[in-house]
CSV table of C-alpha atoms in Angstrom, one decimal:
chain,number,residue,atom,x,y,z
A,1133,MET,CA,6.1,-81.0,-11.5
A,1134,ILE,CA,8.1,-78.6,-13.6
A,1135,GLU,CA,6.3,-76.6,-16.4
A,1136,VAL,CA,8.3,-74.5,-18.7
A,1137,SER,CA,6.5,-72.6,-21.5
A,1138,LYS,CA,7.8,-70.4,-24.2
A,1139,VAL,CA,10.9,-69.5,-22.3
A,1140,THR,CA,13.5,-67.3,-24.0
A,1141,LYS,CA,16.7,-65.9,-22.7
A,1142,ARG,CA,19.0,-63.4,-24.2
A,1143,PHE,CA,22.5,-62.4,-22.9
A,1144,GLY,CA,23.3,-59.2,-24.8
A,1145,ASP,CA,23.4,-60.2,-28.4
A,1146,ASN,CA,23.4,-63.8,-27.6
A,1147,GLN,CA,20.0,-65.5,-27.8
A,1148,VAL,CA,20.6,-68.6,-25.8
A,1149,LEU,CA,17.0,-69.8,-25.3
A,1150,ARG,CA,14.6,-69.2,-28.2
A,1151,GLY,CA,11.5,-70.9,-27.0
A,1152,VAL,CA,11.7,-73.8,-24.6
A,1153,ASP,CA,8.5,-75.8,-23.8
A,1154,LEU,CA,8.6,-78.8,-21.6
A,1155,THR,CA,6.7,-80.4,-18.8
A,1156,VAL,CA,8.2,-82.8,-16.3
A,1157,ALA,CA,5.3,-84.7,-14.7
A,1158,GLY,CA,5.5,-85.5,-11.0
A,1159,GLY,CA,7.4,-88.7,-10.2
A,1160,ARG,CA,9.0,-88.9,-13.7
A,1161,VAL,CA,12.6,-88.6,-14.8
A,1162,MET,CA,13.3,-86.3,-17.8
A,1163,GLY,CA,16.6,-86.3,-19.6
A,1164,LEU,CA,17.7,-83.0,-21.1
A,1165,VAL,CA,19.9,-83.6,-24.1
A,1166,GLY,CA,21.5,-81.4,-26.8
A,1167,PRO,CA,24.9,-80.5,-28.2
A,1168,ASN,CA,27.3,-78.2,-26.2
A,1169,GLY,CA,25.9,-74.7,-26.1
A,1170,ALA,CA,22.4,-75.7,-26.8
A,1171,GLY,CA,21.2,-74.0,-23.6
A,1172,LYS,CA,20.8,-76.9,-21.2
A,1173,THR,CA,22.7,-75.3,-18.3
A,1174,THR,CA,21.0,-71.9,-18.9
A,1175,LEU,CA,17.6,-73.6,-18.8
A,1176,ILE,CA,18.5,-75.2,-15.5
A,1177,LYS,CA,19.7,-72.0,-14.1
A,1178,THR,CA,16.5,-70.3,-15.2
A,1179,LEU,CA,14.5,-72.9,-13.3
A,1180,LEU,CA,16.5,-72.2,-10.1
A,1181,GLY,CA,16.2,-68.4,-10.4
A,1182,LEU,CA,19.9,-67.9,-11.1
A,1183,CYS,CA,18.9,-66.4,-14.4
A,1184,GLN,CA,15.8,-64.4,-15.2
A,1185,PRO,CA,14.2,-65.4,-18.5
A,1186,THR,CA,13.7,-62.7,-21.0
A,1187,SER,CA,10.1,-63.9,-21.6
A,1188,GLY,CA,8.0,-67.0,-20.9
A,1189,GLU,CA,6.6,-68.7,-17.9
A,1190,ILE,CA,7.9,-71.3,-15.5
A,1191,ARG,CA,5.8,-73.1,-12.9
A,1192,ILE,CA,6.9,-75.4,-10.2
A,1193,ASP,CA,4.1,-77.6,-8.7
A,1194,GLY,CA,1.6,-75.2,-10.4
A,1195,GLU,CA,3.0,-72.0,-9.0
A,1196,THR,CA,4.8,-69.4,-11.0
A,1197,ILE,CA,8.3,-68.8,-9.9
A,1198,LEU,CA,9.0,-65.6,-11.6
A,1199,GLY,CA,9.1,-62.6,-9.4
A,1200,THR,CA,8.9,-64.6,-6.2
A,1201,GLU,CA,11.3,-64.6,-3.3
A,1202,GLY,CA,12.4,-68.1,-4.2
A,1203,SER,CA,10.8,-70.2,-1.3
A,1204,TYR,CA,10.0,-72.8,-4.0
A,1205,ARG,CA,13.7,-73.6,-4.0
A,1206,ALA,CA,13.3,-75.4,-0.7
A,1207,ARG,CA,11.7,-78.2,-2.6
A,1208,ILE,CA,14.5,-78.5,-5.2
A,1209,GLY,CA,17.7,-80.4,-4.8
A,1210,TYR,CA,20.3,-79.0,-7.2
A,1211,MET,CA,23.5,-80.6,-8.3
A,1212,PRO,CA,25.6,-78.2,-10.4
A,1213,GLN,CA,27.9,-79.3,-13.1
A,1214,ILE,CA,31.0,-78.0,-11.4
A,1215,ALA,CA,31.5,-78.9,-7.8
A,1216,ARG,CA,33.6,-76.1,-6.2
A,1217,PHE,CA,33.2,-75.4,-2.5
A,1218,PRO,CA,35.0,-73.2,0.0
A,1219,GLU,CA,38.4,-74.7,0.0
A,1220,ASN,CA,39.2,-74.6,3.7
A,1221,LEU,CA,36.0,-76.0,5.0
A,1222,THR,CA,35.5,-79.7,5.5
A,1223,GLY,CA,32.7,-81.7,4.0
A,1224,ALA,CA,31.0,-82.0,7.4
A,1225,GLU,CA,31.2,-78.2,7.9
A,1226,LEU,CA,29.7,-77.6,4.4
A,1227,PHE,CA,26.7,-79.8,5.3
A,1228,ASP,CA,26.4,-78.0,8.6
A,1229,MET,CA,26.5,-74.6,6.9
A,1230,LEU,CA,23.6,-75.6,4.6
A,1231,ARG,CA,21.6,-77.1,7.5
A,1232,ASP,CA,22.2,-73.9,9.5
A,1233,LEU,CA,21.3,-71.6,6.6
A,1234,ARG,CA,18.0,-73.5,5.9
A,1235,GLY,CA,17.2,-74.1,9.5
A,1236,GLU,CA,16.4,-77.7,8.6
A,1237,PRO,CA,17.9,-80.8,10.1
A,1238,GLY,CA,18.9,-82.3,6.7
A,1239,ALA,CA,20.0,-85.8,7.0
A,1240,LEU,CA,22.8,-87.3,4.8
A,1241,ASP,CA,21.3,-89.8,2.4
A,1242,ALA,CA,22.2,-93.1,4.1
A,1243,GLU,CA,22.3,-95.1,0.8
A,1244,LEU,CA,24.7,-92.7,-0.9
A,1245,LEU,CA,26.8,-92.3,2.2
A,1246,ARG,CA,27.3,-96.1,2.5
A,1247,GLY,CA,27.8,-96.6,-1.2
A,1248,PHE,CA,30.2,-93.7,-1.7
A,1249,SER,CA,32.4,-94.7,1.3
A,1250,LEU,CA,32.7,-91.0,2.3
A,1251,ASP,CA,33.6,-91.9,5.9
A,1252,GLY,CA,36.9,-90.2,6.8
A,1253,GLN,CA,36.7,-87.9,3.7
A,1254,LEU,CA,34.2,-85.5,5.3
A,1255,ASP,CA,36.7,-84.3,8.0
A,1256,LYS,CA,39.3,-83.2,5.4
A,1257,PRO,CA,39.3,-79.8,3.9
A,1258,LEU,CA,37.4,-79.8,0.6
A,1259,ARG,CA,40.5,-78.5,-1.2
A,1260,VAL,CA,42.4,-81.8,-0.8
A,1261,LEU,CA,39.5,-84.0,-2.0
A,1262,SER,CA,39.7,-85.4,-5.5
A,1263,GLY,CA,37.3,-84.2,-8.2
A,1264,GLY,CA,35.3,-87.4,-7.9
A,1265,THR,CA,35.0,-87.2,-4.2
A,1266,ARG,CA,33.8,-83.6,-4.5
A,1267,GLN,CA,31.2,-84.7,-6.9
A,1268,LYS,CA,30.0,-87.3,-4.3
A,1269,VAL,CA,29.8,-84.4,-1.8
A,1270,ASN,CA,27.8,-82.5,-4.4
A,1271,ALA,CA,25.4,-85.4,-4.8
A,1272,CYS,CA,24.9,-85.7,-1.0
A,1273,LEU,CA,24.3,-82.0,-0.8
A,1274,ALA,CA,21.5,-82.2,-3.5
A,1275,LEU,CA,19.7,-84.8,-1.5
A,1276,LEU,CA,20.3,-83.3,2.0
A,1277,PHE,CA,16.9,-81.9,2.4
A,1278,ARG,CA,14.7,-84.7,0.9
A,1279,PRO,CA,13.7,-82.6,-2.1
A,1280,SER,CA,10.6,-83.4,-4.1
A,1281,ILE,CA,12.3,-82.2,-7.3
A,1282,LEU,CA,15.8,-83.0,-8.3
A,1283,VAL,CA,17.8,-81.0,-10.9
A,1284,LEU,CA,21.0,-82.7,-11.9
A,1285,ASP,CA,23.5,-81.1,-14.3
A,1286,GLU,CA,25.8,-84.0,-15.5
A,1287,PRO,CA,25.6,-85.8,-12.2
A,1288,THR,CA,27.9,-88.7,-13.0
A,1289,ALA,CA,30.7,-86.6,-14.6
A,1290,GLY,CA,33.9,-87.5,-12.8
A,1291,LEU,CA,32.5,-90.4,-10.8
A,1292,ASP,CA,34.0,-93.9,-11.1
A,1293,PRO,CA,31.8,-96.6,-12.6
A,1294,LEU,CA,30.8,-98.0,-9.2
A,1295,SER,CA,29.9,-94.6,-7.7
A,1296,SER,CA,28.1,-93.7,-10.9
A,1297,ALA,CA,26.0,-96.9,-10.6
A,1298,ILE,CA,25.2,-96.1,-7.0
A,1299,LEU,CA,24.0,-92.6,-7.8
A,1300,LYS,CA,21.9,-93.9,-10.7
A,1301,ASP,CA,20.3,-96.5,-8.5
A,1302,ARG,CA,19.5,-93.9,-5.9
A,1303,ILE,CA,17.9,-91.7,-8.6
A,1304,LEU,CA,15.7,-94.5,-9.7
A,1305,SER,CA,14.7,-95.4,-6.1
A,1306,LEU,CA,13.9,-91.7,-5.5
A,1307,ARG,CA,11.7,-91.8,-8.6
A,1308,SER,CA,9.8,-94.7,-7.2
A,1309,GLU,CA,9.3,-92.6,-4.1
A,1310,GLY,CA,7.6,-89.9,-6.2
A,1311,VAL,CA,10.5,-87.5,-6.7
A,1312,THR,CA,10.5,-85.6,-10.0
A,1313,VAL,CA,13.9,-85.5,-11.8
A,1314,LEU,CA,15.4,-83.3,-14.5
A,1315,VAL,CA,18.8,-84.6,-15.6
A,1316,THR,CA,21.3,-83.6,-18.3
A,1317,SER,CA,24.1,-85.8,-19.6
A,1318,HIS,CA,26.1,-86.5,-22.6
A,1319,ILE,CA,26.0,-90.2,-22.0
A,1320,MET,CA,23.0,-91.5,-23.8
A,1321,SER,CA,23.1,-95.0,-22.4
A,1322,GLU,CA,23.0,-93.5,-19.0
A,1323,LEU,CA,19.9,-91.4,-19.9
A,1324,GLU,CA,18.3,-94.5,-21.4
A,1325,GLU,CA,18.7,-96.2,-18.1
A,1326,LEU,CA,17.3,-93.4,-16.1
A,1327,CYS,CA,14.7,-91.5,-18.1
A,1328,ASP,CA,11.0,-91.9,-18.8
A,1329,ASP,CA,11.0,-88.9,-21.0
A,1330,VAL,CA,13.6,-87.0,-23.0
A,1331,ALA,CA,13.7,-83.4,-24.2
A,1332,PHE,CA,16.0,-82.6,-27.1
A,1333,LEU,CA,17.3,-79.0,-27.1
A,1334,LEU,CA,19.0,-77.5,-30.1
A,1335,ASP,CA,20.0,-73.9,-30.5
A,1336,GLY,CA,17.8,-72.9,-27.6
A,1337,VAL,CA,14.6,-74.5,-28.9
A,1338,THR,CA,13.1,-77.8,-27.7
A,1339,ARG,CA,12.9,-79.9,-30.9
A,1340,PHE,CA,11.4,-83.0,-29.2
A,1341,VAL,CA,9.8,-83.6,-25.9
A,1342,GLY,CA,8.3,-87.0,-25.1
A,1343,PRO,CA,8.8,-90.6,-23.9
A,1344,VAL,CA,12.0,-92.2,-24.9
A,1345,ALA,CA,10.1,-95.0,-26.6
A,1346,GLN,CA,8.3,-92.5,-28.8
A,1347,LEU,CA,11.5,-91.0,-29.9
A,1348,THR,CA,13.1,-94.3,-30.9
A,1349,ALA,CA,10.0,-95.4,-32.7
A,1350,MET,CA,9.7,-92.0,-34.5
A,1351,THR,CA,13.3,-92.2,-35.7
A,1352,GLN,CA,13.2,-96.0,-36.2
A,1353,LYS,CA,16.4,-96.4,-34.2
A,1354,ALA,CA,17.4,-99.1,-31.8
A,1355,ASN,CA,18.5,-96.9,-29.0
A,1356,LEU,CA,18.5,-93.4,-27.6
A,1357,GLU,CA,22.0,-92.6,-28.8
A,1358,ARG,CA,21.1,-93.4,-32.4
A,1359,ALA,CA,17.8,-91.7,-32.2
A,1360,ILE,CA,19.3,-88.5,-30.9
A,1361,ALA,CA,22.1,-88.6,-33.6
A,1362,ALA,CA,19.3,-89.1,-36.2
A,1363,LEU,CA,17.5,-86.0,-34.8
A,1364,MET,CA,20.7,-84.0,-34.9
A,1365,ILE,CA,21.5,-85.0,-38.5
A,1366,ARG,CA,17.9,-84.2,-39.6
A,1367,GLU,CA,18.0,-80.8,-37.9
A,1368,VAL,CA,21.3,-79.8,-39.4
A,1369,ALA,CA,20.3,-81.1,-42.9
B,1372,MET,CA,20.6,-65.8,14.2
B,1373,SER,CA,19.8,-64.1,10.9
B,1374,VAL,CA,20.7,-65.7,7.5
B,1375,VAL,CA,23.3,-63.0,6.9
B,1376,ALA,CA,25.1,-63.9,10.2
B,1377,LYS,CA,25.0,-67.6,9.3
B,1378,ILE,CA,26.6,-66.9,6.0
B,1379,VAL,CA,29.2,-64.6,7.5
B,1380,ARG,CA,30.1,-67.2,10.1
B,1381,ALA,CA,30.7,-70.0,7.5
B,1382,GLN,CA,32.5,-67.7,5.1
B,1383,ALA,CA,34.7,-66.3,7.9
B,1384,ARG,CA,35.5,-69.8,9.0
B,1385,ASP,CA,36.8,-70.5,5.5
B,1386,ALA,CA,38.7,-67.2,5.2
B,1387,ILE,CA,40.6,-67.4,8.5
B,1388,ARG,CA,42.1,-70.7,7.5
B,1389,SER,CA,43.4,-69.3,4.2
B,1390,ARG,CA,47.1,-69.1,3.9
B,1391,TRP,CA,46.8,-65.7,2.2
B,1392,LEU,CA,45.0,-64.1,5.1
B,1393,LEU,CA,47.4,-65.6,7.6
B,1394,GLY,CA,50.4,-64.3,5.5
B,1395,TYR,CA,48.8,-60.9,5.3
B,1396,ALA,CA,48.4,-60.7,9.1
B,1397,ALA,CA,51.9,-62.0,9.6
B,1398,PHE,CA,53.3,-59.4,7.2
B,1399,PHE,CA,51.8,-56.5,9.3
B,1400,PHE,CA,52.8,-58.2,12.5
B,1401,LEU,CA,56.5,-58.5,11.5
B,1402,LEU,CA,56.5,-55.0,9.9
B,1403,THR,CA,55.1,-53.4,13.0
B,1404,GLU,CA,57.3,-55.4,15.3
B,1405,GLY,CA,60.3,-54.4,13.3
B,1406,VAL,CA,59.4,-50.7,13.1
B,1407,ILE,CA,58.9,-50.6,16.9
B,1408,ARG,CA,62.2,-52.3,17.5
B,1409,PHE,CA,64.1,-50.1,15.2
B,1410,SER,CA,62.6,-46.7,15.7
B,1411,GLY,CA,60.6,-46.9,18.9
B,1412,ASP,CA,56.8,-46.4,19.2
B,1413,GLY,CA,56.7,-42.6,18.7
B,1414,PRO,CA,55.1,-40.6,15.8
B,1415,LYS,CA,57.9,-41.8,13.5
B,1416,ALA,CA,56.7,-45.5,13.9
B,1417,VAL,CA,53.1,-44.5,13.2
B,1418,LEU,CA,54.3,-42.6,10.1
B,1419,THR,CA,56.2,-45.5,8.7
B,1420,LEU,CA,53.3,-47.8,9.3
B,1421,ALA,CA,51.0,-45.4,7.7
B,1422,SER,CA,52.9,-45.3,4.5
B,1423,ALA,CA,52.9,-49.1,4.4
B,1424,THR,CA,49.2,-49.4,5.3
B,1425,LEU,CA,48.1,-46.9,2.6
B,1426,ILE,CA,49.9,-48.9,-0.1
B,1427,VAL,CA,49.5,-52.5,1.1
B,1428,VAL,CA,45.9,-52.5,2.4
B,1429,PRO,CA,44.3,-51.3,-0.8
B,1430,LEU,CA,46.5,-53.6,-2.9
B,1431,VAL,CA,46.0,-56.8,-0.9
B,1432,THR,CA,42.3,-56.2,-0.4
B,1433,LEU,CA,41.7,-55.5,-4.1
B,1434,VAL,CA,43.6,-58.6,-5.2
B,1435,LEU,CA,42.4,-61.0,-2.6
B,1436,ALA,CA,38.8,-59.9,-2.7
B,1437,THR,CA,38.5,-59.8,-6.5
B,1438,ILE,CA,40.0,-63.3,-6.8
B,1439,HIS,CA,37.8,-64.5,-4.0
B,1440,VAL,CA,34.6,-63.4,-5.7
B,1441,TYR,CA,35.7,-65.2,-9.0
B,1442,ASN,CA,36.7,-68.3,-7.2
B,1443,ALA,CA,33.5,-68.4,-5.2
B,1444,ARG,CA,31.4,-68.2,-8.3
B,1445,GLU,CA,30.3,-71.8,-8.4
B,1446,PHE,CA,29.6,-72.0,-4.7
B,1447,THR,CA,27.7,-68.7,-4.9
B,1448,GLU,CA,25.5,-70.3,-7.5
B,1449,LEU,CA,24.9,-73.2,-5.2
B,1450,LEU,CA,23.9,-70.9,-2.4
B,1451,LEU,CA,21.7,-69.0,-4.8
B,1452,ALA,CA,19.8,-72.2,-5.5
B,1453,GLN,CA,18.9,-72.3,-1.8
B,1454,PRO,CA,15.7,-70.7,-0.6
B,1455,ILE,CA,17.4,-67.5,0.7
B,1456,ARG,CA,17.1,-64.0,-0.5
B,1457,ARG,CA,19.8,-62.5,-2.8
B,1458,SER,CA,20.2,-59.4,-0.7
B,1459,SER,CA,20.9,-61.5,2.4
B,1460,LEU,CA,23.4,-63.6,0.5
B,1461,PHE,CA,25.2,-60.6,-0.8
B,1462,LYS,CA,25.6,-59.0,2.7
B,1463,GLY,CA,26.8,-62.4,4.0
B,1464,LEU,CA,29.4,-62.9,1.3
B,1465,TYR,CA,30.7,-59.3,1.7
B,1466,LEU,CA,30.9,-59.2,5.5
B,1467,GLY,CA,32.2,-62.8,5.5
B,1468,LEU,CA,35.3,-61.5,3.6
B,1469,ALA,CA,35.6,-57.9,4.8
B,1470,LEU,CA,35.5,-58.8,8.5
B,1471,PRO,CA,38.4,-61.4,8.3
B,1472,LEU,CA,40.5,-59.1,6.1
B,1473,ALA,CA,40.0,-56.2,8.5
B,1474,ALA,CA,40.6,-58.5,11.5
B,1475,GLY,CA,43.9,-59.7,9.9
B,1476,PHE,CA,45.1,-56.2,9.5
B,1477,VAL,CA,44.0,-55.0,13.0
B,1478,ALA,CA,45.6,-58.0,14.7
B,1479,GLY,CA,48.8,-57.7,12.7
B,1480,VAL,CA,49.3,-54.0,13.5
B,1481,GLY,CA,47.7,-54.0,16.9
B,1482,LEU,CA,49.3,-57.0,18.6
B,1483,PRO,CA,52.9,-55.8,18.5
B,1484,PHE,CA,51.7,-52.5,20.1
B,1485,LEU,CA,49.8,-54.4,22.8
B,1486,LEU,CA,52.9,-56.6,23.4
B,1487,HIS,CA,55.0,-53.5,23.8
B,1488,GLY,CA,52.7,-52.1,26.5
B,1489,GLY,CA,50.3,-50.2,24.2
B,1490,GLY,CA,53.0,-47.8,22.8
B,1491,ASP,CA,53.8,-44.2,23.6
B,1492,PRO,CA,50.7,-42.8,25.5
B,1493,ALA,CA,51.0,-39.5,23.7
B,1494,ASN,CA,50.9,-41.4,20.4
B,1495,ARG,CA,48.0,-43.7,21.2
B,1496,GLY,CA,45.4,-41.5,19.4
B,1497,ALA,CA,47.3,-41.6,16.2
B,1498,MET,CA,47.9,-45.3,16.5
B,1499,ILE,CA,44.2,-46.0,17.0
B,1500,THR,CA,43.4,-43.8,14.1
B,1501,LEU,CA,45.8,-45.7,11.9
B,1502,VAL,CA,44.3,-49.0,12.8
B,1503,ALA,CA,40.8,-47.8,12.3
B,1504,LEU,CA,41.6,-46.2,9.0
B,1505,GLY,CA,43.2,-49.5,7.8
B,1506,ALA,CA,40.0,-51.3,8.7
B,1507,VAL,CA,37.8,-48.7,6.9
B,1508,LEU,CA,40.0,-48.9,3.8
B,1509,THR,CA,39.6,-52.7,4.0
B,1510,PHE,CA,35.8,-52.3,4.0
B,1511,SER,CA,35.9,-49.8,1.2
B,1512,PHE,CA,38.2,-51.7,-1.1
B,1513,THR,CA,36.4,-55.0,-0.5
B,1514,ALA,CA,33.2,-53.4,-1.5
B,1515,ILE,CA,34.9,-51.9,-4.6
B,1516,SER,CA,36.3,-55.4,-5.4
B,1517,PHE,CA,32.8,-57.0,-5.2
B,1518,SER,CA,31.5,-54.4,-7.6
B,1519,ILE,CA,34.4,-54.9,-10.1
B,1520,ALA,CA,34.1,-58.7,-10.0
B,1521,LEU,CA,30.3,-58.6,-10.4
B,1522,PHE,CA,30.4,-56.3,-13.3
B,1523,ALA,CA,33.3,-57.9,-15.2
B,1524,GLU,CA,32.5,-61.5,-16.3
B,1525,ASP,CA,36.0,-62.2,-17.3
B,1526,ARG,CA,38.3,-62.7,-14.3
B,1527,LEU,CA,41.5,-61.4,-16.0
B,1528,ARG,CA,39.7,-58.2,-17.0
B,1529,GLY,CA,38.4,-57.8,-13.5
B,1530,LEU,CA,41.8,-58.3,-11.9
B,1531,GLY,CA,43.3,-55.9,-14.4
B,1532,VAL,CA,40.7,-53.2,-13.4
B,1533,ALA,CA,41.4,-53.8,-9.7
B,1534,LEU,CA,45.2,-53.5,-10.2
B,1535,GLY,CA,44.7,-50.4,-12.4
B,1536,LEU,CA,42.6,-48.9,-9.8
B,1537,TRP,CA,45.2,-49.5,-7.1
B,1538,LEU,CA,47.9,-48.0,-9.3
B,1539,LEU,CA,45.7,-44.9,-9.7
B,1540,VAL,CA,44.6,-44.3,-6.2
B,1541,GLY,CA,47.5,-45.7,-4.3
B,1542,LEU,CA,50.6,-44.7,-6.3
B,1543,LEU,CA,50.0,-42.2,-9.1
B,1544,TYR,CA,47.3,-40.0,-7.6
B,1545,ASP,CA,49.5,-37.4,-5.8
B,1546,GLY,CA,51.8,-37.3,-8.8
B,1547,LEU,CA,48.9,-36.6,-11.1
B,1548,VAL,CA,47.6,-34.0,-8.8
B,1549,LEU,CA,51.0,-32.2,-8.8
B,1550,VAL,CA,51.0,-32.3,-12.6
B,1551,ALA,CA,47.5,-30.7,-12.6
B,1552,VAL,CA,48.7,-28.1,-10.2
B,1553,ALA,CA,51.7,-27.3,-12.3
B,1554,LEU,CA,49.6,-27.1,-15.5
B,1555,PHE,CA,46.9,-24.9,-14.0
B,1556,SER,CA,49.0,-22.8,-11.6
B,1557,ASP,CA,47.6,-19.6,-13.1
B,1558,TYR,CA,44.1,-20.4,-12.0
B,1559,PRO,CA,42.5,-20.7,-8.5
B,1560,ILE,CA,42.6,-24.4,-8.1
B,1561,GLU,CA,42.1,-24.9,-4.4
B,1562,ARG,CA,38.5,-26.1,-4.7
B,1563,PRO,CA,39.1,-28.5,-7.6
B,1564,LEU,CA,42.0,-29.9,-5.5
B,1565,LEU,CA,39.8,-30.5,-2.5
B,1566,ALA,CA,37.4,-32.3,-4.7
B,1567,LEU,CA,40.3,-34.5,-6.0
B,1568,THR,CA,41.1,-35.4,-2.4
B,1569,PHE,CA,37.5,-36.4,-1.7
B,1570,ALA,CA,37.6,-38.5,-4.9
B,1571,ASN,CA,40.2,-40.9,-3.5
B,1572,PRO,CA,39.7,-43.0,-0.4
B,1573,VAL,CA,43.4,-43.5,0.1
B,1574,ASP,CA,44.0,-39.7,0.0
B,1575,LEU,CA,41.2,-39.2,2.5
B,1576,ALA,CA,42.8,-41.7,4.8
B,1577,ARG,CA,46.2,-40.1,4.5
B,1578,VAL,CA,44.9,-36.6,5.2
B,1579,LEU,CA,42.9,-37.8,8.2
B,1580,LEU,CA,46.0,-39.6,9.6
B,1581,LEU,CA,48.4,-36.8,9.0
B,1582,LEU,CA,46.1,-34.2,10.5
B,1583,LYS,CA,46.0,-36.4,13.6
B,1584,LEU,CA,49.8,-36.5,13.6
B,1585,ASP,CA,50.1,-32.8,12.8
B,1586,VAL,CA,52.8,-33.2,10.2
B,1587,ALA,CA,51.5,-31.0,7.4
B,1588,ALA,CA,54.8,-31.1,5.6
B,1589,LEU,CA,54.3,-34.8,4.8
B,1590,MET,CA,50.8,-34.5,3.6
B,1591,GLY,CA,51.4,-34.1,0.0
B,1592,TYR,CA,49.8,-31.4,-2.0
B,1593,THR,CA,46.2,-32.3,-1.4
B,1594,GLY,CA,46.8,-32.6,2.3
B,1595,ALA,CA,48.2,-29.2,2.6
B,1596,VAL,CA,45.3,-27.6,0.7
B,1597,PHE,CA,43.0,-29.7,2.9
B,1598,GLN,CA,44.4,-28.3,6.1
B,1599,ARG,CA,44.3,-24.8,4.9
B,1600,ALA,CA,40.6,-25.1,3.8
B,1601,PHE,CA,39.2,-26.5,6.9
B,1602,SER,CA,39.8,-25.4,10.4
B,1603,GLY,CA,39.1,-27.3,13.5
B,1604,ALA,CA,37.0,-30.5,13.5
B,1605,LEU,CA,35.2,-29.7,10.2
B,1606,GLY,CA,37.9,-31.1,8.0
B,1607,PRO,CA,38.3,-34.5,9.7
B,1608,SER,CA,34.5,-34.9,10.1
B,1609,LEU,CA,34.0,-34.2,6.4
B,1610,ALA,CA,36.8,-36.6,5.4
B,1611,ALA,CA,35.4,-39.3,7.7
B,1612,ALA,CA,31.9,-38.9,6.3
B,1613,MET,CA,33.4,-39.1,2.7
B,1614,LEU,CA,35.2,-42.3,3.6
B,1615,GLY,CA,31.8,-43.7,4.7
B,1616,VAL,CA,30.5,-42.9,1.3
B,1617,TRP,CA,33.4,-44.8,-0.2
B,1618,ILE,CA,32.2,-47.9,1.6
B,1619,THR,CA,28.4,-47.5,1.1
B,1620,ALA,CA,28.5,-46.3,-2.6
B,1621,PRO,CA,30.4,-49.3,-4.0
B,1622,LEU,CA,28.5,-51.6,-1.7
B,1623,MET,CA,25.2,-50.4,-3.0
B,1624,LEU,CA,26.4,-50.6,-6.6
B,1625,GLY,CA,27.5,-54.2,-6.0
B,1626,ALA,CA,24.4,-55.2,-4.2
B,1627,ARG,CA,22.3,-53.9,-7.0
B,1628,GLN,CA,24.3,-55.8,-9.6
B,1629,PHE,CA,24.1,-58.9,-7.5
B,1630,ARG,CA,20.3,-58.7,-7.2
B,1631,ARG,CA,19.9,-58.4,-11.0
B,1632,LYS,CA,22.7,-60.5,-12.2
B,1633,ASP,CA,22.2,-63.6,-14.3
B,1634,PHE,CA,24.6,-66.2,-12.9
């Protein structure tokens, strides 16, 4: 469960978040949408403690995360937008490094490993892997320690359609296992496939938070893409 | 094993496979080998190597370390999202780069001397001092690079600051000091000059090394003043302590920034 209330974040003169309120209930998938620069990545970084919010409150599973040592992060699997790893390590060494750091015997997700056909890729230096393959490594890394919360920043960017489908299937099967997911994407059809709820972020403010069906009904549109477009037009007008 | 040691091990494994680090070690190996072959392993060899060390070590360390911090930004964020403390992560990232860089230098300069039977025994003290000072400068300039890269968000700006700093402390410093001496020659300027020596880690290293070699004529202006001001072991001890400050001060500054920074 992720609870974000009245979170603001200012970088110098730049007020990126102006009041974000959202709750992702346990076992649900929430899609975070909004135009470029709306503050999606900043919000995600704030959840993970990479950024400290200027004001507001964030709770993970009911406990505040602000001012803590960050042990709550053991429960979160994070897939950053840009997958860049130490160039001269191999994928296998990267997984070993994380296992070693956490002192946990994290197991590679069997379903992803099979679907991504990563065999043979994990013994090569990460620098020679293609962007898509690195993104697959990124996905495996996020699932390495069986997290109860997943935070995915444009998870399918750079993946081929087959791998993208495998990852989405895995996200849905994890949801049925009770994993809570927060995911950003610019592909609305993808979010429609994955999400129970959607949060629409514009200029650092959550303008809509609720079930996908509620949004489409409210805007009287056939699908999420049209509904979000209608929201954006309404906000700009 | 502590979290810091684990990070160091993984980072060092990455660093020692880097072509840049191998090239850096090879450069010093070939240089040292060449110097020994052409001018023997006496004081002259140490002096030649010292000039190269005082220029190249700060330059390569500043450039490689600054670029490394910027390139590792995304991976640093991934590590920050793990349940580990920021202070541990900073120490691990710093040592994981400074140790391989220092090892590359020490191996590059040290190996040829070992291959040639350890060099001239009378000269061994100066040789060891040179290797140690190169390592100390590596630790200092790696710490400075971390600070620069953590404060400057823009990588071009950060690299510019790093190169500017190298120009200042590595190349222009003695010249600027001489200009100052010429301008203020009517005043008692020995004390300000001493302060200027202490304000530059490269100058400190040079003075320490040349005191060891006992070639005051080659010490530059600040070195000569330094030798006159301190007799016996006081001068070298003070200089060594000050070099320690040149490691810890930028390191503490960088660590503080790393703890507070919004990534």
